[in-house]
Coordinates of C-alpha atoms (C1' of nucleotides) in Angstrom, one line a residue:
Chain A
X42 CA -10.8 -25.8 126.3
X43 CA -9.5 -28.9 124.7
X44 CA -6.3 -29.8 126.6
X45 CA -4.1 -31.9 124.4
X46 CA -2.0 -33.0 127.3
X47 CA -4.9 -34.5 129.2
X48 CA -4.7 -38.0 130.5
X49 CA -6.7 -40.3 128.2
X50 CA -6.6 -44.0 128.4
X51 CA -8.7 -45.5 125.5
X52 CA -11.1 -48.3 126.3
X53 CA -9.9 -50.1 123.1
X54 CA -8.3 -49.3 119.8
X55 CA -11.6 -48.1 118.3
X56 CA -11.7 -45.5 121.0
X57 CA -8.0 -44.5 120.6
X58 CA -7.3 -40.9 119.6
X59 CA -4.2 -41.8 117.6
X60 CA -5.7 -44.8 115.9
X61 CA -5.3 -43.4 112.4
X62 CA -1.9 -41.8 112.8
X63 CA 0.2 -44.2 114.9
X64 CA 2.2 -47.2 113.9
X65 CA -1.0 -49.3 113.9
X66 CA -2.7 -46.9 111.4
X67 CA -2.9 -49.4 108.6
X68 CA -3.8 -52.4 110.6
X69 CA -7.0 -54.2 110.1
X70 CA -9.2 -55.4 112.9
X71 CA -7.7 -58.9 113.0
X72 CA -4.3 -57.3 113.2
X73 CA -5.5 -55.0 115.9
X74 CA -6.7 -57.9 117.9
X75 CA -3.3 -59.4 117.9
X76 CA -1.7 -56.1 118.9
X77 CA -4.2 -55.9 121.6
X78 CA -2.8 -59.1 123.2
X79 CA 0.7 -57.7 123.6
X80 CA -0.1 -54.1 124.5
X81 CA -0.6 -52.3 127.8
X82 CA -1.0 -48.7 128.8
X83 CA 1.3 -46.8 131.0
X84 CA 0.9 -43.3 132.5
X85 CA 3.6 -40.9 133.4
X86 CA 3.5 -37.7 135.4
X87 CA 5.0 -34.4 134.2
X88 CA 8.8 -34.6 134.7
X89 CA 8.9 -38.3 135.1
X90 CA 11.6 -40.2 133.2
X91 CA 10.3 -42.9 130.9
X92 CA 13.7 -44.5 130.3
X93 CA 17.4 -43.6 130.6
X94 CA 19.8 -43.9 127.7
X95 CA 21.6 -47.2 128.0
X96 CA 18.8 -48.9 130.0
X97 CA 17.4 -52.2 128.8
X98 CA 14.1 -51.6 127.0
X99 CA 11.6 -54.4 126.7
X100 CA 8.9 -52.4 125.1
X101 CA 8.3 -50.1 122.2
X102 CA 5.2 -48.0 121.9
X103 CA 3.3 -44.9 120.9
X104 CA 2.5 -41.7 122.7
X105 CA -1.3 -41.6 123.2
X106 CA -1.6 -38.2 124.9
X107 CA 0.8 -35.7 126.4
X108 CA 4.3 -34.8 125.3
X109 CA 7.8 -36.3 125.9
X110 CA 11.3 -35.4 124.9
X111 CA 14.2 -37.4 123.5
X112 CA 17.5 -36.0 124.8
X113 CA 21.2 -36.7 124.6
X114 CA 23.6 -35.7 127.4
X115 CA 27.4 -35.2 127.3
X116 CA 29.6 -36.2 130.2
X117 CA 29.9 -32.7 131.4
X118 CA 26.1 -32.2 131.5
X119 CA 25.5 -30.4 128.2
X120 CA 22.2 -31.7 126.8
X121 CA 20.6 -31.5 123.4
X122 CA 17.0 -32.5 122.7
X123 CA 17.0 -34.7 119.6
X124 CA 13.3 -35.4 119.3
X125 CA 10.0 -34.0 120.5
X126 CA 7.4 -36.8 121.0
X127 CA 3.8 -35.8 120.4
X128 CA 0.7 -38.0 120.3
X129 CA 1.0 -40.8 117.8
X130 CA 4.9 -40.7 117.7
X131 CA 6.7 -43.9 118.1
X132 CA 9.2 -44.7 120.9
X133 CA 11.9 -47.3 120.7
X134 CA 13.6 -49.2 117.9
X135 CA 12.6 -52.7 116.9
X136 CA 15.6 -54.9 117.0
X137 CA 17.4 -52.8 119.6
X138 CA 17.7 -53.9 123.2
X139 CA 18.8 -50.7 124.9
X140 CA 17.6 -47.1 124.8
X141 CA 19.8 -44.7 122.9
X142 CA 18.4 -41.5 124.4
X143 CA 16.7 -40.3 127.6
X144 CA 13.0 -40.2 127.2
X145 CA 11.2 -37.8 129.7
X146 CA 7.6 -36.8 129.9
X147 CA 7.2 -33.1 130.0
X148 CA 3.5 -33.2 130.7
X149 CA 1.2 -35.9 132.0
X150 CA 1.5 -38.6 129.4
X151 CA 0.0 -41.9 128.4
X152 CA 1.8 -44.5 126.3
X153 CA 0.5 -47.5 124.5
X154 CA 3.3 -50.0 125.0
X155 CA 3.9 -53.2 123.1
X156 CA 6.1 -56.0 124.5
X157 CA 9.2 -55.8 122.3
X158 CA 9.8 -59.4 121.4
X159 CA 6.3 -60.2 120.3
X160 CA 6.1 -56.9 118.5
X161 CA 9.2 -57.7 116.6
X162 CA 7.8 -61.1 115.7
X163 CA 4.6 -59.5 114.6
X164 CA 6.4 -57.0 112.4
X165 CA 7.9 -59.7 110.3
X166 CA 4.6 -61.2 109.3
X167 CA 2.6 -57.9 109.3
X168 CA 3.7 -55.6 106.4
X169 CA 1.1 -53.0 107.5
X170 CA 3.1 -52.3 110.6
X171 CA 6.5 -52.1 108.9
X172 CA 5.1 -50.0 106.1
X173 CA 3.7 -47.5 108.5
X174 CA 6.8 -47.4 110.6
X175 CA 8.9 -46.8 107.5
X176 CA 6.7 -43.8 106.6
X177 CA 6.9 -42.4 110.1
X178 CA 10.7 -42.9 110.3
X179 CA 11.1 -41.1 107.0
X180 CA 9.0 -38.2 108.3
X181 CA 11.1 -38.0 111.4
X182 CA 14.3 -38.0 109.4
X183 CA 13.0 -35.1 107.4
X184 CA 12.1 -33.3 110.6
X185 CA 15.6 -34.0 112.1
X186 CA 17.2 -32.5 108.9
X187 CA 15.0 -29.4 109.1
X188 CA 16.1 -29.1 112.7
X189 CA 19.8 -29.4 111.7
X190 CA 19.4 -26.3 109.6
X191 CA 18.0 -24.5 112.6
X192 CA 20.7 -25.7 114.9
X193 CA 23.6 -25.1 112.5
X194 CA 22.7 -21.9 110.7
X195 CA 20.0 -19.8 112.4
X196 CA 20.5 -17.0 114.8
X197 CA 19.0 -17.1 118.3
X198 CA 16.1 -15.0 117.3
X199 CA 15.4 -17.1 114.2
X200 CA 15.6 -20.2 116.3
X201 CA 12.9 -19.0 118.7
X202 CA 10.7 -17.9 115.8
X203 CA 11.2 -21.3 114.1
X204 CA 10.2 -23.2 117.3
X205 CA 7.1 -21.0 117.8
X206 CA 6.0 -21.5 114.2
X207 CA 6.4 -25.2 114.5
X208 CA 4.2 -25.3 117.6
X209 CA 1.7 -22.8 116.2
X210 CA 1.4 -24.9 113.0
X211 CA 0.9 -28.1 114.9
X212 CA -1.8 -26.5 117.0
X213 CA -3.5 -25.1 113.9
X214 CA -3.6 -28.6 112.3
X215 CA -5.3 -29.9 115.4
X216 CA -7.9 -27.1 115.6
X217 CA -8.8 -27.4 111.9
X218 CA -6.2 -25.1 110.4
X219 CA -7.9 -21.8 109.8
X220 CA -5.0 -19.8 108.5
X221 CA -6.7 -16.5 108.8
X222 CA -6.8 -14.6 112.1
X223 CA -4.4 -14.7 115.0
X224 CA -3.1 -18.0 116.3
X225 CA -3.3 -18.8 120.0
X226 CA -1.5 -21.6 121.8
X227 CA 0.3 -22.6 125.0
X228 CA 4.0 -23.4 125.1
X229 CA 4.4 -27.0 126.0
X230 CA 8.0 -26.5 127.1
X231 CA 9.9 -24.7 129.8
X232 CA 12.5 -22.1 128.8
X233 CA 15.1 -24.6 129.7
X234 CA 13.6 -27.3 127.5
X235 CA 13.3 -24.8 124.6
X236 CA 17.0 -24.0 125.1
X237 CA 17.8 -27.7 124.9
X238 CA 15.8 -28.0 121.8
X239 CA 17.5 -25.0 120.1
X240 CA 21.0 -25.4 121.3
X241 CA 20.9 -22.2 123.3
X242 CA 21.0 -21.2 127.0
X243 CA 17.8 -20.5 128.8
X244 CA 18.8 -16.9 129.3
X245 CA 19.2 -16.4 125.6
X246 CA 15.8 -18.0 125.1
X247 CA 14.2 -15.7 127.6
X248 CA 15.8 -12.6 126.0
X249 CA 14.8 -13.4 122.5
X250 CA 11.2 -14.2 123.5
X251 CA 11.2 -10.8 125.2
X252 CA 12.6 -9.2 122.1
X253 CA 9.9 -10.8 119.8
X254 CA 7.3 -9.6 122.3
X255 CA 8.6 -6.0 122.3
X256 CA 8.7 -6.0 118.5
X257 CA 5.0 -7.2 118.3
X258 CA 5.7 -10.5 116.6
X259 CA 4.0 -12.3 119.5
X260 CA 1.8 -11.3 122.4
X261 CA 2.3 -13.0 125.8
X262 CA -0.2 -13.5 128.6
X263 CA 1.7 -15.1 131.5
X264 CA 4.8 -17.1 130.6
X265 CA 3.3 -19.7 128.4
X266 CA 0.2 -18.3 126.6
X267 CA 1.1 -17.0 123.2
X268 CA -0.8 -15.1 120.5
X269 CA 0.6 -14.7 117.0
X270 CA -1.2 -11.8 115.3
X271 CA 0.5 -12.3 111.9
X272 CA 1.8 -15.7 111.1
X273 CA 3.6 -14.6 108.0
X274 CA 5.5 -12.1 110.1
X275 CA 6.6 -14.9 112.4
X276 CA 7.7 -17.0 109.4
X277 CA 9.8 -14.1 108.1
X278 CA 11.5 -13.8 111.5
X279 CA 12.2 -17.6 111.3
X280 CA 14.1 -17.0 108.1
X281 CA 11.7 -19.3 106.2
X282 CA 10.0 -18.9 102.9
X283 CA 6.6 -17.4 103.9
X284 CA 4.8 -19.8 101.6
X285 CA 6.2 -23.2 102.3
X286 CA 5.8 -25.6 105.2
X287 CA 2.1 -26.0 105.1
X288 CA 2.7 -29.7 104.4
X289 CA 3.8 -30.3 108.0
Chain B
X264 CA 46.3 -47.5 97.5
X265 CA 42.7 -48.3 97.5
X266 CA 40.9 -45.2 96.5
X267 CA 37.3 -45.3 97.8
X268 CA 36.2 -42.5 95.5
X269 CA 37.3 -44.4 92.3
X270 CA 34.8 -44.7 89.5
X271 CA 33.5 -48.3 89.5
X272 CA 30.6 -49.5 87.4
X273 CA 29.7 -53.0 88.3
X274 CA 29.1 -55.5 85.5
X275 CA 26.1 -56.9 87.4
X276 CA 24.8 -57.2 91.0
X277 CA 27.1 -60.1 91.8
X278 CA 30.0 -57.8 91.0
X279 CA 28.6 -54.8 92.9
X280 CA 30.7 -53.5 95.8
X281 CA 27.7 -52.4 97.8
X282 CA 25.7 -55.5 97.2
X283 CA 25.6 -56.6 100.8
X284 CA 25.0 -53.2 102.4
X285 CA 22.6 -51.3 100.1
X286 CA 18.8 -51.3 99.9
X287 CA 19.0 -54.5 97.9
X288 CA 21.1 -56.3 100.6
X289 CA 18.4 -58.8 101.5
X290 CA 17.1 -59.5 98.0
X291 CA 17.4 -62.9 96.5
X292 CA 18.5 -63.6 93.0
X293 CA 15.0 -63.6 91.5
X294 CA 14.4 -60.2 93.2
X295 CA 17.7 -58.9 91.9
X296 CA 16.7 -59.9 88.4
X297 CA 13.6 -57.8 88.7
X298 CA 15.5 -54.8 90.1
X299 CA 18.0 -55.3 87.3
X300 CA 15.2 -54.5 84.8
X301 CA 14.5 -51.1 86.3
X302 CA 18.0 -50.0 87.1
X303 CA 20.7 -48.0 85.3
X304 CA 24.0 -46.5 86.3
X305 CA 24.8 -42.9 86.3
X306 CA 28.3 -41.2 86.7
X307 CA 28.9 -37.8 88.1
X308 CA 32.0 -35.7 88.1
X309 CA 33.3 -34.0 91.3
X310 CA 31.3 -30.9 91.9
X311 CA 28.4 -31.9 89.7
X312 CA 24.9 -31.5 91.0
X313 CA 22.8 -34.7 91.0
X314 CA 19.6 -32.9 91.7
X315 CA 18.3 -29.5 93.0
X316 CA 15.8 -29.3 95.9
X317 CA 12.3 -28.9 94.4
X318 CA 13.1 -30.6 91.2
X319 CA 11.1 -33.5 90.0
X320 CA 12.8 -36.8 90.8
X321 CA 11.9 -39.8 88.7
X322 CA 14.4 -42.1 90.2
X323 CA 15.7 -43.3 93.6
X324 CA 19.0 -45.1 94.0
X325 CA 22.2 -46.0 95.8
X326 CA 25.6 -44.5 95.9
X327 CA 27.9 -47.2 94.5
X328 CA 31.2 -45.3 94.8
X329 CA 32.3 -41.8 95.6
X330 CA 30.8 -39.3 98.0
X331 CA 27.9 -36.9 97.7
X332 CA 26.3 -34.3 100.1
X333 CA 22.8 -33.5 101.0
X334 CA 22.4 -29.8 101.7
X335 CA 19.7 -27.3 102.5
X336 CA 19.9 -23.6 101.6
X337 CA 18.2 -20.6 103.0
X338 CA 17.0 -17.7 100.9
X339 CA 20.0 -15.5 101.9
X340 CA 22.5 -18.3 100.9
X341 CA 23.3 -19.8 104.3
X342 CA 23.7 -23.5 103.7
X343 CA 23.7 -26.5 106.0
X344 CA 24.7 -30.0 105.1
X345 CA 22.1 -32.5 106.4
X346 CA 23.6 -35.7 105.1
X347 CA 26.8 -37.2 103.8
X348 CA 26.2 -39.9 101.3
X349 CA 28.7 -42.7 101.2
X350 CA 28.8 -45.9 99.2
X351 CA 25.6 -47.9 99.8
X352 CA 23.6 -44.9 101.1
X353 CA 20.2 -44.4 99.6
X354 CA 19.1 -41.3 97.7
X355 CA 15.5 -40.2 97.4
X356 CA 12.2 -41.1 99.1
X357 CA 9.8 -43.6 97.7
X358 CA 6.4 -42.0 97.4
X359 CA 7.8 -38.5 97.0
X360 CA 7.9 -36.8 93.6
X361 CA 10.2 -33.9 94.3
X362 CA 13.6 -33.7 95.9
X363 CA 13.7 -32.1 99.3
X364 CA 17.5 -31.3 99.4
X365 CA 20.3 -30.5 97.0
X366 CA 22.4 -33.5 96.2
X367 CA 25.9 -32.7 95.0
X368 CA 28.8 -35.1 94.2
X369 CA 31.9 -34.0 96.0
X370 CA 34.1 -36.6 94.2
X371 CA 33.7 -38.6 91.1
X372 CA 30.6 -40.7 91.9
X373 CA 28.6 -43.6 90.5
X374 CA 24.9 -44.2 91.4
X375 CA 22.8 -47.2 90.8
X376 CA 19.4 -45.6 89.9
X377 CA 16.0 -47.3 89.9
X378 CA 13.1 -45.8 88.0
X379 CA 10.9 -44.5 90.8
X380 CA 7.4 -45.8 89.8
X381 CA 8.4 -49.4 89.1
X382 CA 10.6 -49.3 92.3
X383 CA 7.6 -48.2 94.4
X384 CA 5.4 -50.9 92.9
X385 CA 8.1 -53.4 93.6
X386 CA 8.5 -52.3 97.2
X387 CA 4.8 -53.1 97.9
X388 CA 5.3 -56.7 96.9
X389 CA 8.9 -57.2 98.1
X390 CA 9.2 -57.0 101.9
X391 CA 12.9 -57.6 101.7
X392 CA 13.4 -54.1 100.2
X393 CA 11.1 -52.3 102.6
X394 CA 12.7 -54.1 105.5
X395 CA 16.2 -53.1 104.5
X396 CA 15.1 -49.5 103.8
X397 CA 13.5 -49.3 107.2
X398 CA 16.7 -50.5 108.8
X399 CA 18.8 -48.0 106.8
X400 CA 16.4 -45.1 107.6
X401 CA 16.6 -45.9 111.3
X402 CA 20.4 -45.8 111.1
X403 CA 20.3 -42.5 109.3
X404 CA 17.9 -41.1 111.9
X405 CA 20.3 -42.1 114.7
X406 CA 23.2 -40.5 112.8
X407 CA 21.2 -37.3 112.3
X408 CA 20.4 -37.1 116.0
X409 CA 24.1 -37.6 116.9
X410 CA 24.8 -34.8 114.5
X411 CA 22.2 -32.6 116.2
X412 CA 24.2 -32.8 119.5
X413 CA 27.3 -31.8 117.6
X414 CA 25.6 -28.8 115.9
X415 CA 23.7 -27.7 119.0
X416 CA 26.2 -28.2 121.9
X417 CA 29.7 -28.6 120.8
X418 CA 32.4 -26.0 120.5
X419 CA 34.2 -25.3 117.1
X420 CA 37.2 -27.4 118.3
X421 CA 35.0 -30.3 119.4
X422 CA 33.0 -30.1 116.1
X423 CA 36.2 -30.5 114.1
X424 CA 37.4 -33.3 116.3
X425 CA 34.0 -35.0 116.0
X426 CA 34.1 -34.9 112.2
X427 CA 37.7 -36.2 112.1
X428 CA 36.8 -39.1 114.3
X429 CA 33.8 -40.0 112.2
X430 CA 35.9 -40.0 109.1
X431 CA 38.7 -41.9 110.8
X432 CA 36.4 -44.5 112.1
X433 CA 34.7 -45.1 108.8
X434 CA 38.1 -45.5 107.1
X435 CA 39.2 -47.9 109.8
X436 CA 36.1 -50.0 109.2
X437 CA 36.9 -50.2 105.5
X438 CA 40.6 -51.2 106.1
X439 CA 39.7 -53.9 108.7
X440 CA 39.7 -51.8 111.8
X441 CA 43.0 -52.3 113.5
X442 CA 42.4 -50.0 116.5
X443 CA 46.1 -50.0 117.4
X444 CA 48.6 -47.7 115.8
X445 CA 48.1 -44.3 114.1
X446 CA 45.2 -43.9 111.7
X447 CA 45.8 -42.3 108.3
X448 CA 43.2 -41.0 105.9
X449 CA 42.4 -38.2 103.4
X450 CA 39.7 -35.6 104.0
X451 CA 37.0 -36.1 101.4
X452 CA 35.7 -32.6 101.9
X453 CA 36.9 -29.1 101.3
X454 CA 37.1 -26.7 104.3
X455 CA 33.9 -25.0 103.1
X456 CA 32.1 -28.4 102.9
X457 CA 33.3 -29.2 106.4
X458 CA 32.0 -25.8 107.5
X459 CA 28.6 -26.5 106.0
X460 CA 28.6 -29.9 107.7
X461 CA 29.4 -28.4 111.1
X462 CA 27.6 -25.1 111.1
X463 CA 30.8 -23.0 111.1
X464 CA 32.5 -20.7 108.7
X465 CA 35.4 -22.0 106.7
X466 CA 37.8 -19.6 108.5
X467 CA 36.9 -21.1 111.8
X468 CA 37.4 -24.6 110.4
X469 CA 40.8 -23.7 109.2
X470 CA 41.8 -22.1 112.5
X471 CA 40.6 -25.1 114.5
X472 CA 42.4 -27.6 112.3
X473 CA 45.6 -25.5 112.7
X474 CA 45.1 -25.5 116.5
X475 CA 44.6 -29.3 116.6
X476 CA 47.8 -29.7 114.5
X477 CA 49.8 -27.3 116.8
X478 CA 48.6 -29.3 119.8
X479 CA 49.7 -32.6 118.3
X480 CA 46.2 -34.1 118.1
X481 CA 46.6 -34.6 114.3
X482 CA 49.5 -34.4 111.8
X483 CA 48.9 -32.9 108.4
X484 CA 50.7 -33.5 105.2
X485 CA 49.4 -31.1 102.6
X486 CA 45.9 -29.8 103.2
X487 CA 44.0 -33.1 103.1
X488 CA 46.2 -35.9 104.3
X489 CA 45.7 -36.6 108.0
X490 CA 47.4 -38.8 110.5
X491 CA 45.9 -39.4 114.0
X492 CA 48.7 -40.6 116.3
X493 CA 46.3 -41.3 119.3
X494 CA 42.7 -41.9 118.5
X495 CA 41.6 -41.8 122.2
X496 CA 43.1 -38.3 122.4
X497 CA 41.0 -37.3 119.4
X498 CA 37.9 -38.7 121.0
X499 CA 38.5 -36.7 124.1
X500 CA 38.9 -33.6 122.1
X501 CA 35.5 -34.4 120.5
X502 CA 33.9 -34.5 123.9
X503 CA 32.9 -38.1 123.5
X504 CA 33.2 -41.0 125.8
X505 CA 36.5 -42.6 124.8
X506 CA 35.0 -46.1 124.9
X507 CA 31.7 -45.7 123.0
X508 CA 30.9 -45.3 119.4
X509 CA 32.6 -48.4 118.0
X510 CA 29.1 -49.5 116.8
X511 CA 29.2 -47.0 114.0
Chain C
dC38 C1' 54.2 -16.3 83.9
dG39 C1' 49.9 -14.9 85.7
dC40 C1' 45.4 -16.8 86.8
dT41 C1' 42.4 -19.3 89.7
dG42 C1' 40.6 -21.8 93.6
dA43 C1' 41.7 -23.6 98.1
dG44 C1' 43.5 -22.6 102.4
dT45 C1' 45.7 -19.7 106.1
dT46 C1' 46.2 -16.0 109.2
dG47 C1' 45.2 -11.4 111.3
dA48 C1' 42.2 -7.6 113.2
dC49 C1' 38.1 -6.5 114.9
dA50 C1' 33.1 -6.6 116.0
dG51 C1' 29.1 -8.7 117.6
dG52 C1' 26.3 -12.4 119.2
dT53 C1' 25.8 -15.6 122.7
dG54 C1' 27.3 -17.7 127.1
dT55 C1' 28.4 -17.0 131.9
dC56 C1' 27.6 -15.3 136.4
dA57 C1' 24.7 -12.9 139.4
dA58 C1' 20.6 -10.8 141.3
dA59 C1' 15.9 -10.0 141.4
dG60 C1' 11.0 -11.0 140.1
dT61 C1' 6.9 -14.1 139.6
dA62 C1' 3.8 -18.0 140.2
dC63 C1' 2.3 -21.6 143.0
dG64 C1' 1.8 -25.0 146.6
dT65 C1' 2.7 -26.3 151.3
dG66 C1' 2.7 -25.8 156.1
dG67 C1' 2.2 -23.0 160.2
Chain D
dC230 C1' -5.2 -16.8 155.7
dC231 C1' -0.6 -15.7 155.2
dA232 C1' 4.4 -16.8 155.3
dC233 C1' 7.6 -19.3 153.2
dG234 C1' 10.2 -22.3 149.9
dT235 C1' 10.8 -23.9 145.4
dA236 C1' 10.8 -23.8 140.5
dC237 C1' 10.6 -21.0 136.8
dT238 C1' 11.6 -16.7 134.5
dT239 C1' 13.6 -12.2 133.6
dT240 C1' 17.2 -8.8 133.3
dG241 C1' 21.9 -6.9 133.7
dA242 C1' 27.0 -6.7 133.3
dC243 C1' 30.7 -8.6 131.2
dA244 C1' 33.7 -12.0 128.8
dC245 C1' 34.8 -14.7 125.0
dC246 C1' 34.0 -17.5 121.1
dT247 C1' 33.0 -17.3 116.5
dG248 C1' 31.8 -14.5 112.3
dT249 C1' 33.2 -10.9 109.2
dC250 C1' 36.3 -8.6 106.3
dA251 C1' 40.7 -8.5 104.3
dA252 C1' 45.3 -9.7 103.0
dC253 C1' 48.3 -13.2 101.9
dT254 C1' 50.3 -18.0 100.7
dC255 C1' 50.3 -22.0 98.1
dA256 C1' 49.6 -25.4 94.4
dG257 C1' 47.9 -26.5 89.9
dC258 C1' 47.4 -25.2 85.3
dG259 C1' 46.8 -22.9 80.8

DNA sequence: CGCTGAGTTGACAGGTGTCAAAGTACGTGG
DNA sequence: CCACGTACTTTGACACCTGTCAACTCAGCG
């Protein structure tokens, strides 16, 4: 089975699995050559922290393979996930010296890092990079706003269903979205990470997953392997229009 | 008193109150001339809808004066505010034909609109616009993520305190942020709009405002006029570090 | 003067958090 | 090979925060 969290270090950009989706997507070969000179790959183990909020950050970069989370923590320990970083997603903010959020790898992960200063200089003279970054940032803003509706207005059950449908949809888009038939995927997050994503406790997450299983909305094998027999049913449980959302 | 929601239609860009903060901030005079040819002003009354989610949008633009909200609504009527649009904020997404959210003016409001097609064409050849838009979008993404922590992890009391401190800070930045002494401002939102912002009901908003008043965190005159005797106290109630956040 | 919209307050119910205990999977070391 | 420890997960009991429903106040206005 194709494991999306597998450790993959490309030989070069032509070999890179995120070549056509990352911040470098619009770059031409001469531009790639210049990026090549300021880039390096870094690997992280599952659970390893990439950077702490407030730390100095002298790189920006793209997730090549694996999954990472962006989280914010209050003084008393309450934490909220504010971003889920998948392959091709961008990490860091050009022009900013310090990290705003904790970045943690939740699976084995590989990043393509660019030294920050040279990257910023290159952005000024390379519209292709800034254009693509703008597009990606606008997409992330839309995703964040969608997420705000989930956090602010949905019930625990709807929140779980929403998260499952997001993951299911993403997996479908990787495996050549056949909408028909059951969807099958593995949860890339622990119950606790799901709770941090959804603004719940891990106990509530566990209870609602059990409830959705009892009601036949999902089928579980083990703790992480999920089958969705009827995706429209899942969408209804998420409180979403059953037609929309295929754009994501 | 300087009323930030007053209706102001600039004679030209040199006269524009958001000239140095909006999407056109980095444009030079020749670029402004070209923008001038594709722009027009539109006024809205308090409560008027600028555009409905799903509607075709043939303009993008900037809020010149007044306040608008960006909201998302579920089929059963639950609504969540996903953006608060203040003067200089950008409305619409270049490259997208239809609106994603409802945009509603909550006060009398003036927008500087650009016809979408010519604006998109101009963006391609005018890096100054795309650069500024990227910067603004990154700021909005940060704000959305801060908001996600509020929605996901804060109590009703902390949510109210967070909203008040955001509004207080913004007003302070307009009136040349003297941090000492009490802060005084008017709430630009109804209780219901505050509830939609914070993922609460309007009853809970009302109760928590009353509680903060009883505890001396704020002083109310009428329903909308607020005095904050001790801003650090308010920050503590919001669950935030009492030092941080002066960047916003 | 009554109507309307915004806001406040009370009573009550229900959803979610908290605390606690037990179950499961998996790797490590004896 | 098996016992054990650790991390993750599930489930139960109960409390409490917030939502729901309802009544009431207040200010503005025709």
